[in-house]
C-alpha cells in the first residue's frame, strides 16, 4: 500500500492527454519510462477539432503499434483546390494517392475523438504508464533532483502531490506549464477570427466533393473540408464588425452555408468562432519543464499541420527523455529538442500564413493568375517538408536532418516494424560485417541491402555507403566512404543514445 506521507515518483509527468500528450505517453511506454498523464477533463472531448494528419504522423502511429487500429478510421485526402470568387481555379494542391517514401499516404482525414480514444486505449499496454483524469495541475516546483507536481483531484476535491524527473506540458494554447517555464511568445503576425461549422449530412451530397476547397472570395473567404463518414466542415471568415456570439447562432450559420447546403441536407453539430493564431514559444525548456504541441506553437489551419507539428514534437522528444533518464545521456541533450523543432515548425507556420494571404487577400489577381503559370506563382503547389534545425544532425554531411525513407523488407514487412523506436544504421551489404562487430553491444539495429532491396539503391543515389538514423526517423549522420564510415561507427559505439550534439 502507498505511504501517503511519501510522494509518488515518476520519470515523466505529461500534463494533457490530447493527441500529442497521448502519443508522447505511448512513445515513453515503448522506452520503458515510468510515465503519468494528468488530464483535467473527465473524458475525450466529443466534437471535431483537428481533421488532418500526414504520412510522417502515421509513421509515428505505426511506431507505437496503433496504425492498424487508426487506419480504418481515416479516409485519404485527394488534396486542396483554391478557387476565386467566380469558381475559377487559382491553385491546385492535389496530393498523390500512392504511398510516399514514409511508407504511408501523404494526407489522411480523421475524426479527432476517435483518434484520441485509440491513443488512450493504447496506454493500457504499458504497466509503467498511468492516466488520471479529472486532475487539475496548479503548481510545479523544480529543484536539482526533480519536480514537485501539485494537483487537485476534481472528483473529490483532494489536493495531491507527487515527484517526477521531468514535466512535459501538452496542455494547449493556454498552457500552465508554459507559464511556469516563464516563456514569452514570438508573434508571427496572423490573428483572424473564423467561424467553424461542423455538420452531419442527412442525405447524399457527392457533389460537394472529396477535395478541400479554399474559396478565395475577397468578400468572405471560406474553406470546405470533407471529413470521415457524413462529416463535413466549413470555416468562414468573421468580418471585423461581426460579433462572435451572433455569427455562431444557427440562423446566421445556415445563412452563411446557404450557397452549399440547407437544413434539409444536414444537421449542424457545432458552430463556434475560433481565433487562428501564429505564435511560437520562445523557450521550450526550463531545466526539467518542457513544452510540446499547442503549448509550444500555434498555426493557422490552412496547411493542416497543427496537430502534425505536435506529433513530431513527441517523436523528437521521447527518445531524448529516455536517453537522459535511463541511458546515461547528459541533460543538455534535451536542448536539441527546441533547436531542432523550432525552426522546422516556424517554416510550416510561415507557409500557412502565406496560404492564408492567398485565401484572404483582396488582391488575389495580383499574386495568382487563374490557370496561367507565373514564375512567382505556380498554379500547382508543391510543399517540401522543412529540415531539422541545428542539433544532433550533422549539417555538413549529405542528408543530415532529412527524414529517412521507410524501406519494405524482402519478407514484405515494413522496415520500421523491425527497427522499433530505436537507432538504426543503414549500410551496404559489403560493410555489414564490420558494422555488426562494432555495434554488437550497443543495441543499435542494422539494416543492409540484403534486408531491403531499396536500401542499396537509396545509399547509391545519395552518394553514401551508410546512414545513421535516429528513433524519430531523421538522419543523424552519413558516410561517403570507408574512412567516414569508420568515424561514424566510432562516434556511435561509446553511447547507444548519442548524447553529443557536436
Coordinates of C-alpha atoms in Angstrom, one line a residue:
X1 CA 0.0 0.0 0.0
X2 CA 1.3 3.5 -0.9
X3 CA 2.5 5.5 2.1
X4 CA 0.6 8.8 1.7
X5 CA 3.3 10.7 3.6
X6 CA 5.8 9.8 0.8
X7 CA 5.0 11.4 -2.6
X8 CA 4.6 9.1 -5.6
X9 CA 7.5 9.2 -8.0
X10 CA 7.6 9.1 -11.8
X11 CA 10.1 9.7 -14.5
X12 CA 7.9 11.9 -16.6
X13 CA 4.6 13.6 -15.9
X14 CA 2.6 14.7 -19.0
X15 CA 0.1 17.5 -18.5
X16 CA -2.7 16.9 -21.1
X17 CA -4.0 13.8 -22.8
X18 CA -4.8 15.1 -26.2
X19 CA -3.3 13.5 -29.3
X20 CA 0.2 15.0 -28.6
X21 CA 0.2 14.0 -24.9
X22 CA -1.2 10.5 -25.6
X23 CA 1.3 9.9 -28.4
X24 CA 4.2 11.0 -26.2
X25 CA 3.0 8.7 -23.4
X26 CA 2.9 5.8 -25.8
X27 CA 6.4 6.5 -27.0
X28 CA 7.7 6.7 -23.5
X29 CA 5.9 3.5 -22.8
X30 CA 7.9 1.9 -25.6
X31 CA 11.0 3.2 -23.9
X32 CA 10.2 1.8 -20.5
X33 CA 9.9 5.2 -18.9
X34 CA 7.6 5.5 -15.8
X35 CA 5.0 8.0 -17.1
X36 CA 1.9 9.6 -15.6
X37 CA -0.6 11.6 -17.7
X38 CA -2.7 14.1 -15.8
X39 CA -5.8 15.4 -17.6
X40 CA -8.3 18.0 -16.3
X41 CA -11.3 16.7 -18.2
X42 CA -13.2 13.5 -17.4
X43 CA -13.4 12.1 -20.9
X44 CA -12.4 12.7 -24.5
X45 CA -13.9 15.9 -26.0
X46 CA -16.7 14.6 -28.3
X47 CA -16.7 17.3 -31.0
X48 CA -14.4 17.5 -34.0
X49 CA -11.2 19.6 -33.8
X50 CA -8.2 18.6 -35.9
X51 CA -9.2 16.8 -39.1
X52 CA -5.9 16.0 -40.9
X53 CA -2.6 14.3 -40.4
X54 CA 0.2 13.3 -42.8
X55 CA 2.4 10.4 -43.7
X56 CA 5.0 11.2 -41.1
X57 CA 2.4 11.2 -38.3
X58 CA 1.1 7.8 -39.5
X59 CA 4.6 6.6 -39.3
X60 CA 4.8 7.6 -35.7
X61 CA 1.4 5.9 -35.1
X62 CA 3.0 2.8 -36.7
X63 CA 6.0 3.1 -34.3
X64 CA 3.7 2.9 -31.3
X65 CA 1.8 0.0 -32.8
X66 CA -1.5 1.7 -33.4
X67 CA -1.5 2.4 -37.1
X68 CA -3.6 -0.7 -37.9
X69 CA -6.2 0.5 -35.5
X70 CA -6.2 4.1 -36.7
X71 CA -6.2 3.4 -40.5
X72 CA -9.8 2.1 -40.7
X73 CA -11.0 5.3 -39.0
X74 CA -9.5 7.5 -41.8
X75 CA -10.1 8.4 -45.4
X76 CA -7.5 9.5 -47.9
X77 CA -7.5 13.2 -48.9
X78 CA -7.0 13.9 -52.6
X79 CA -5.8 17.4 -51.8
X80 CA -6.9 21.0 -51.9
X81 CA -8.1 23.4 -54.6
X82 CA -8.0 27.2 -54.4
X83 CA -10.9 28.9 -56.2
X84 CA -11.6 32.5 -56.9
X85 CA -15.0 34.2 -56.3
X86 CA -16.2 33.0 -59.7
X87 CA -15.1 29.4 -59.1
X88 CA -12.1 29.5 -61.3
X89 CA -9.1 27.6 -60.1
X90 CA -6.2 29.6 -58.8
X91 CA -4.1 26.9 -57.3
X92 CA -4.0 23.1 -57.4
X93 CA -2.6 21.3 -54.4
X94 CA -3.5 17.8 -55.3
X95 CA -2.0 15.0 -53.1
X96 CA -0.6 11.8 -54.8
X97 CA -2.6 8.7 -53.8
X98 CA 0.3 6.4 -53.9
X99 CA 2.5 5.6 -50.9
X100 CA 5.2 8.1 -50.1
X101 CA 8.8 7.2 -49.0
X102 CA 7.4 7.2 -45.5
X103 CA 5.5 4.0 -46.4
X104 CA 2.1 5.7 -45.9
X105 CA -0.1 8.1 -47.9
X106 CA 0.5 11.8 -47.8
X107 CA -2.7 13.0 -46.4
X108 CA -5.4 11.4 -44.1
X109 CA -8.6 12.8 -42.8
X110 CA -9.9 11.7 -39.4
X111 CA -12.3 12.4 -36.5
X112 CA -10.2 13.6 -33.5
X113 CA -12.3 11.9 -30.8
X114 CA -11.9 8.5 -32.5
X115 CA -8.1 9.1 -32.8
X116 CA -7.8 10.1 -29.1
X117 CA -9.7 7.1 -27.9
X118 CA -7.3 4.7 -29.8
X119 CA -4.3 6.5 -28.5
X120 CA -5.6 6.5 -24.9
X121 CA -6.6 2.8 -25.1
X122 CA -3.0 2.1 -26.3
X123 CA -1.7 3.3 -23.0
X124 CA -3.2 0.3 -21.3
X125 CA -0.4 -1.9 -22.9
X126 CA 2.2 -0.3 -20.6
X127 CA 2.1 -1.2 -16.9
X128 CA 4.5 1.7 -16.2
X129 CA 2.3 4.3 -17.9
X130 CA -0.8 5.7 -16.0
X131 CA -3.5 8.1 -16.9
X132 CA -5.5 10.1 -14.3
X133 CA -8.5 12.1 -15.5
X134 CA -10.2 15.0 -13.6
X135 CA -6.8 16.1 -12.2
X136 CA -6.1 19.8 -12.4
X137 CA -2.4 20.7 -12.0
X138 CA -1.9 24.0 -10.3
X139 CA 1.7 24.2 -9.1
X140 CA 5.1 23.0 -10.3
X141 CA 8.2 23.3 -8.1
X142 CA 11.7 22.5 -9.5
X143 CA 14.8 21.5 -7.7
X144 CA 18.1 19.8 -8.6
X145 CA 16.6 16.4 -8.4
X146 CA 13.2 16.7 -10.0
X147 CA 9.8 18.5 -9.9
X148 CA 7.1 18.5 -7.3
X149 CA 3.8 18.4 -9.1
X150 CA 0.7 19.6 -7.2
X151 CA -2.8 19.0 -8.5
X152 CA -6.4 18.8 -7.4
X153 CA -8.4 15.6 -7.9
X154 CA -11.6 17.2 -9.1
X155 CA -13.6 14.0 -8.5
X156 CA -13.3 14.5 -4.7
X157 CA -11.6 17.9 -4.1
X158 CA -8.5 16.3 -2.7
X159 CA -5.1 18.1 -3.1
X160 CA -2.3 15.7 -4.2
X161 CA 1.4 16.0 -4.9
X162 CA 4.0 13.7 -6.5
X163 CA 7.6 13.8 -7.6
X164 CA 8.9 13.4 -11.2
X165 CA 12.1 13.9 -13.0
X166 CA 10.5 15.8 -15.9
X167 CA 7.2 17.5 -16.7
X168 CA 6.0 18.0 -20.3
X169 CA 3.2 20.4 -21.0
X170 CA 0.9 19.2 -23.7
X171 CA -1.8 21.4 -22.2
X172 CA -2.7 23.6 -25.2
X173 CA -2.6 27.2 -26.1
X174 CA -3.3 28.4 -22.5
X175 CA -0.6 26.2 -21.1
X176 CA 0.0 26.2 -17.4
X177 CA 3.4 24.6 -17.9
X178 CA 4.4 27.4 -20.2
X179 CA 3.6 29.9 -17.5
X180 CA 5.8 28.1 -15.1
X181 CA 8.6 28.0 -17.6
X182 CA 8.2 31.7 -18.0
X183 CA 8.3 31.7 -21.8
X184 CA 7.2 34.6 -23.9
X185 CA 5.7 34.1 -27.4
X186 CA 7.1 35.2 -30.7
X187 CA 4.1 36.6 -32.7
X188 CA 4.3 35.9 -36.5
X189 CA 1.5 38.3 -37.1
X190 CA -1.5 36.2 -38.2
X191 CA -4.6 36.6 -35.9
X192 CA -8.0 36.1 -37.5
X193 CA -11.5 35.1 -36.4
X194 CA -13.1 32.2 -38.3
X195 CA -16.5 30.6 -37.8
X196 CA -16.0 26.8 -37.8
X197 CA -19.2 24.9 -38.7
X198 CA -19.2 21.1 -38.5
X199 CA -22.3 19.3 -40.0
X200 CA -23.6 15.8 -40.3
X201 CA -25.1 15.1 -43.7
X202 CA -28.7 13.7 -43.7
X203 CA -28.6 12.7 -47.4
X204 CA -26.0 12.1 -50.1
X205 CA -24.2 15.1 -51.4
X206 CA -21.5 13.7 -53.6
X207 CA -21.4 17.0 -55.5
X208 CA -19.6 18.6 -52.5
X209 CA -16.6 16.5 -53.5
X210 CA -13.7 15.0 -51.6
X211 CA -11.2 17.8 -52.2
X212 CA -10.8 20.5 -49.6
X213 CA -11.8 23.8 -51.2
X214 CA -10.4 27.2 -50.4
X215 CA -12.9 29.8 -51.6
X216 CA -10.6 32.8 -52.1
X217 CA -13.5 35.3 -52.1
X218 CA -12.4 38.8 -51.0
X219 CA -15.8 39.5 -49.6
X220 CA -16.0 36.3 -47.4
X221 CA -13.1 33.8 -47.6
X222 CA -14.2 30.3 -46.7
X223 CA -12.8 26.7 -46.5
X224 CA -14.7 23.4 -47.2
X225 CA -13.3 20.2 -45.8
X226 CA -14.7 16.7 -46.2
X227 CA -14.5 14.7 -43.0
X228 CA -14.9 10.9 -42.4
X229 CA -18.4 9.4 -42.8
X230 CA -21.1 12.0 -43.1
X231 CA -19.0 14.8 -41.5
X232 CA -18.4 18.0 -43.5
X233 CA -16.8 21.2 -42.2
X234 CA -16.9 24.8 -43.4
X235 CA -14.5 27.5 -42.0
X236 CA -15.8 31.0 -42.8
X237 CA -14.1 34.3 -42.1
X238 CA -15.7 36.5 -39.5
X239 CA -15.7 40.2 -40.6
X240 CA -14.4 42.9 -38.2
X241 CA -17.8 44.3 -37.4
X242 CA -19.4 41.0 -36.7
X243 CA -19.9 39.7 -33.1
X244 CA -18.6 36.2 -32.4
X245 CA -21.7 35.1 -30.5
X246 CA -24.2 36.4 -33.0
X247 CA -22.5 34.9 -36.1
X248 CA -22.4 31.4 -34.4
X249 CA -26.2 31.3 -34.0
X250 CA -28.0 28.7 -36.1
X251 CA -29.9 31.1 -38.2
X252 CA -26.8 33.0 -39.2
X253 CA -24.8 29.9 -39.7
X254 CA -27.4 28.5 -42.1
X255 CA -27.4 31.8 -43.9
X256 CA -23.7 31.6 -44.5
X257 CA -23.9 27.9 -45.5
X258 CA -26.8 28.5 -47.9
X259 CA -24.6 28.6 -51.0
X260 CA -23.6 25.0 -50.3
X261 CA -26.2 23.2 -48.2
X262 CA -29.5 23.7 -46.4
X263 CA -31.1 22.3 -43.3
X264 CA -32.7 19.6 -45.5
X265 CA -29.2 18.4 -46.3
X266 CA -27.6 18.3 -42.8
X267 CA -27.7 18.9 -39.1
X268 CA -25.2 21.4 -37.5
X269 CA -23.1 19.5 -35.0
X270 CA -21.2 22.5 -33.8
X271 CA -20.7 26.2 -34.8
X272 CA -18.1 28.2 -32.9
X273 CA -15.8 31.1 -33.6
X274 CA -12.1 30.4 -33.3
X275 CA -9.3 32.9 -33.5
X276 CA -6.5 31.4 -35.6
X277 CA -3.1 32.5 -34.2
X278 CA 0.5 32.2 -35.4
X279 CA 2.8 32.2 -32.3
X280 CA 5.8 30.2 -31.2
X281 CA 7.1 29.9 -27.6
X282 CA 10.5 31.5 -27.1
X283 CA 11.6 28.9 -24.5
X284 CA 10.5 25.3 -24.8
X285 CA 12.6 24.1 -21.9
X286 CA 13.4 25.4 -18.4
X287 CA 15.5 22.7 -16.8
X288 CA 13.0 20.0 -16.0
X289 CA 10.0 21.6 -17.6
X290 CA 9.3 21.2 -21.3
X291 CA 6.6 22.0 -23.9
X292 CA 5.1 20.1 -26.8
X293 CA 2.2 20.7 -29.2
X294 CA 0.0 23.8 -29.0
X295 CA 1.6 24.9 -25.7
X296 CA 4.8 25.4 -27.8
X297 CA 3.4 26.7 -31.1
X298 CA 0.1 27.6 -32.8
X299 CA -0.5 27.8 -36.5
X300 CA -3.4 28.9 -38.8
X301 CA -5.0 25.7 -40.2
X302 CA -4.5 26.2 -43.9
X303 CA -1.8 23.6 -44.2
X304 CA -3.4 21.1 -41.8
X305 CA -0.1 20.9 -39.8
X306 CA -1.2 22.0 -36.3
X307 CA -1.5 18.5 -34.8
X308 CA 1.1 17.1 -37.1
X309 CA 3.7 19.5 -35.6
X310 CA 2.8 18.3 -32.1
X311 CA 3.2 14.6 -33.1
X312 CA 6.6 15.5 -34.5
X313 CA 7.5 17.1 -31.2
X314 CA 6.6 13.9 -29.3
X315 CA 8.7 11.7 -31.7
X316 CA 11.7 14.0 -31.3
X317 CA 11.4 14.4 -27.5
X318 CA 10.5 10.9 -26.2
X319 CA 13.7 9.1 -27.1
X320 CA 15.8 12.1 -25.8
X321 CA 13.9 12.0 -22.4
X322 CA 14.5 8.2 -22.2
X323 CA 18.2 8.6 -23.0
X324 CA 18.5 11.3 -20.3
X325 CA 16.6 9.4 -17.7
X326 CA 18.0 5.9 -18.1
X327 CA 20.6 5.9 -20.9
X328 CA 23.4 8.0 -19.4
X329 CA 22.9 11.0 -21.7
X330 CA 23.7 14.4 -20.4
X331 CA 20.6 16.6 -19.7
X332 CA 21.8 19.1 -22.4
X333 CA 20.7 16.6 -24.9
X334 CA 17.2 18.0 -24.3
X335 CA 18.3 21.4 -25.5
X336 CA 18.5 19.9 -29.1
X337 CA 14.7 19.4 -28.9
X338 CA 13.9 23.1 -29.3
X339 CA 16.9 23.8 -31.5
X340 CA 15.7 21.1 -34.0
X341 CA 12.0 21.5 -33.8
X342 CA 11.5 25.3 -33.5
X343 CA 12.9 26.2 -37.0
X344 CA 11.0 23.3 -38.5
X345 CA 7.7 24.4 -37.1
X346 CA 8.3 28.1 -37.9
X347 CA 8.8 27.3 -41.6
X348 CA 5.4 25.4 -41.7
X349 CA 3.7 28.3 -39.8
X350 CA 5.1 30.9 -42.2
X351 CA 3.9 28.9 -45.2
X352 CA 0.4 28.6 -43.6
X353 CA 0.4 32.3 -43.2
X354 CA 1.3 32.8 -46.9
X355 CA -1.5 30.5 -47.9
X356 CA -3.8 32.4 -45.6
X357 CA -2.9 35.5 -47.5
X358 CA -3.9 33.9 -50.8
X359 CA -7.2 32.9 -49.3
X360 CA -7.9 36.2 -47.6
X361 CA -6.3 38.8 -49.8
X362 CA -8.3 41.5 -51.6
X363 CA -5.8 41.5 -54.5
X364 CA -5.7 37.8 -55.4
X365 CA -5.3 38.5 -59.0
X366 CA -2.1 40.4 -58.4
X367 CA -0.5 37.3 -56.9
X368 CA -2.0 34.4 -58.9
X369 CA -3.4 34.1 -62.3
X370 CA -6.2 31.6 -62.8
X371 CA -4.8 28.7 -64.9
X372 CA -1.8 30.7 -66.1
X373 CA 1.6 29.8 -64.5
X374 CA 3.9 32.6 -63.5
X375 CA 7.4 32.4 -62.1
X376 CA 6.3 33.8 -58.7
X377 CA 3.0 32.0 -58.5
X378 CA 2.9 28.4 -59.8
X379 CA -0.6 27.1 -60.4
X380 CA 0.3 23.7 -58.9
X381 CA 1.5 23.9 -55.3
X382 CA 4.2 21.5 -54.0
X383 CA 5.2 21.6 -50.3
X384 CA 8.5 20.3 -49.2
X385 CA 8.9 19.4 -45.6
X386 CA 11.4 21.5 -43.7
X387 CA 14.7 20.1 -42.4
X388 CA 15.5 19.9 -38.7
X389 CA 17.2 22.9 -37.1
X390 CA 20.7 22.6 -35.7
X391 CA 21.1 19.8 -33.1
X392 CA 22.2 16.2 -33.4
X393 CA 22.0 16.1 -37.2
X394 CA 25.5 16.9 -38.6
X395 CA 24.8 19.6 -41.2
X396 CA 28.0 19.1 -43.3
X397 CA 27.1 15.6 -44.4
X398 CA 24.6 14.5 -47.1
X399 CA 21.0 14.0 -45.9
X400 CA 21.7 15.2 -42.3
X401 CA 18.4 16.5 -40.9
X402 CA 16.3 14.8 -43.6
X403 CA 13.7 12.2 -42.9
X404 CA 14.9 8.7 -43.9
X405 CA 12.6 6.6 -46.0
X406 CA 10.9 3.5 -44.7
X407 CA 12.0 0.5 -46.7
X408 CA 10.0 -2.6 -47.4
X409 CA 11.9 -5.6 -46.3
X410 CA 12.4 -8.6 -48.5
X411 CA 9.9 -10.6 -46.4
X412 CA 7.2 -7.9 -47.2
X413 CA 7.2 -6.3 -43.7
X414 CA 7.7 -2.6 -43.1
X415 CA 11.3 -1.7 -42.1
X416 CA 10.2 0.4 -39.0
X417 CA 8.5 -2.7 -37.6
X418 CA 11.8 -4.4 -37.5
X419 CA 13.7 -1.4 -36.1
X420 CA 11.2 -0.2 -33.5
X421 CA 11.7 3.1 -31.8
X422 CA 15.5 2.8 -32.0
X423 CA 18.5 4.0 -33.8
X424 CA 19.5 2.1 -36.9
X425 CA 22.5 2.0 -39.3
X426 CA 21.6 1.6 -42.9
X427 CA 24.6 0.1 -44.7
X428 CA 25.7 -1.6 -47.9
X429 CA 26.0 -5.4 -47.7
X430 CA 29.8 -5.2 -48.1
X431 CA 30.2 -3.2 -44.9
X432 CA 27.6 -5.1 -42.8
X433 CA 30.0 -7.4 -41.0
X434 CA 32.2 -4.6 -39.7
X435 CA 29.1 -2.7 -38.6
X436 CA 27.7 -5.7 -36.7
X437 CA 31.0 -6.2 -34.9
X438 CA 31.2 -2.6 -33.9
X439 CA 27.6 -2.3 -32.9
X440 CA 27.1 -5.7 -31.3
X441 CA 26.9 -4.3 -27.7
X442 CA 25.1 -1.0 -28.4
X443 CA 21.5 -2.3 -29.1
X444 CA 21.5 -0.3 -32.4
X445 CA 19.7 -2.0 -35.2
X446 CA 21.4 -2.7 -38.6
X447 CA 19.6 -2.9 -41.9
X448 CA 21.5 -3.8 -45.1
X449 CA 20.8 -4.1 -48.8
X450 CA 20.3 -7.8 -48.0
X451 CA 17.3 -6.9 -45.8
X452 CA 15.7 -4.5 -48.2
X453 CA 16.4 -4.0 -51.9
X454 CA 15.7 -0.3 -51.7
X455 CA 18.5 0.4 -49.1
X456 CA 21.4 -0.1 -51.6
X457 CA 19.7 2.0 -54.2
X458 CA 19.0 4.8 -51.8
X459 CA 22.5 4.9 -50.5
X460 CA 23.9 4.9 -54.0
X461 CA 21.6 7.6 -55.2
X462 CA 22.8 9.9 -52.4
X463 CA 26.5 9.1 -52.8
X464 CA 26.8 7.4 -49.4
X465 CA 27.8 4.0 -48.0
X466 CA 26.0 4.2 -44.7
X467 CA 23.5 6.3 -42.7
X468 CA 22.8 6.6 -39.0
X469 CA 19.0 7.1 -38.5
X470 CA 17.5 8.2 -35.1
X471 CA 14.4 6.8 -33.5
X472 CA 12.3 9.7 -34.9
X473 CA 13.5 8.6 -38.4
X474 CA 15.7 11.6 -39.1
X475 CA 19.2 11.1 -40.4
X476 CA 21.8 12.0 -37.8
X477 CA 24.9 11.3 -39.9
X478 CA 26.1 9.6 -43.1
X479 CA 29.3 8.3 -44.5
X480 CA 30.5 8.8 -48.1
X481 CA 33.5 6.4 -47.9
X482 CA 35.2 3.8 -45.7
X483 CA 37.1 6.4 -43.6
X484 CA 33.9 8.3 -42.8
X485 CA 32.2 5.0 -42.1
X486 CA 34.8 4.1 -39.5
X487 CA 34.3 7.6 -38.0
X488 CA 30.6 7.1 -37.9
X489 CA 31.0 3.8 -36.1
X490 CA 33.5 5.2 -33.6
X491 CA 31.0 8.0 -32.8
X492 CA 28.2 5.5 -32.2
X493 CA 29.9 2.9 -30.1
X494 CA 30.5 5.0 -26.9
X495 CA 26.8 5.6 -26.4
X496 CA 23.7 4.0 -27.8
X497 CA 21.8 7.2 -27.1
X498 CA 24.2 9.5 -28.9
X499 CA 24.1 12.4 -26.4
X500 CA 26.7 14.6 -28.2
X501 CA 25.3 17.4 -30.3
X502 CA 28.6 18.1 -31.9

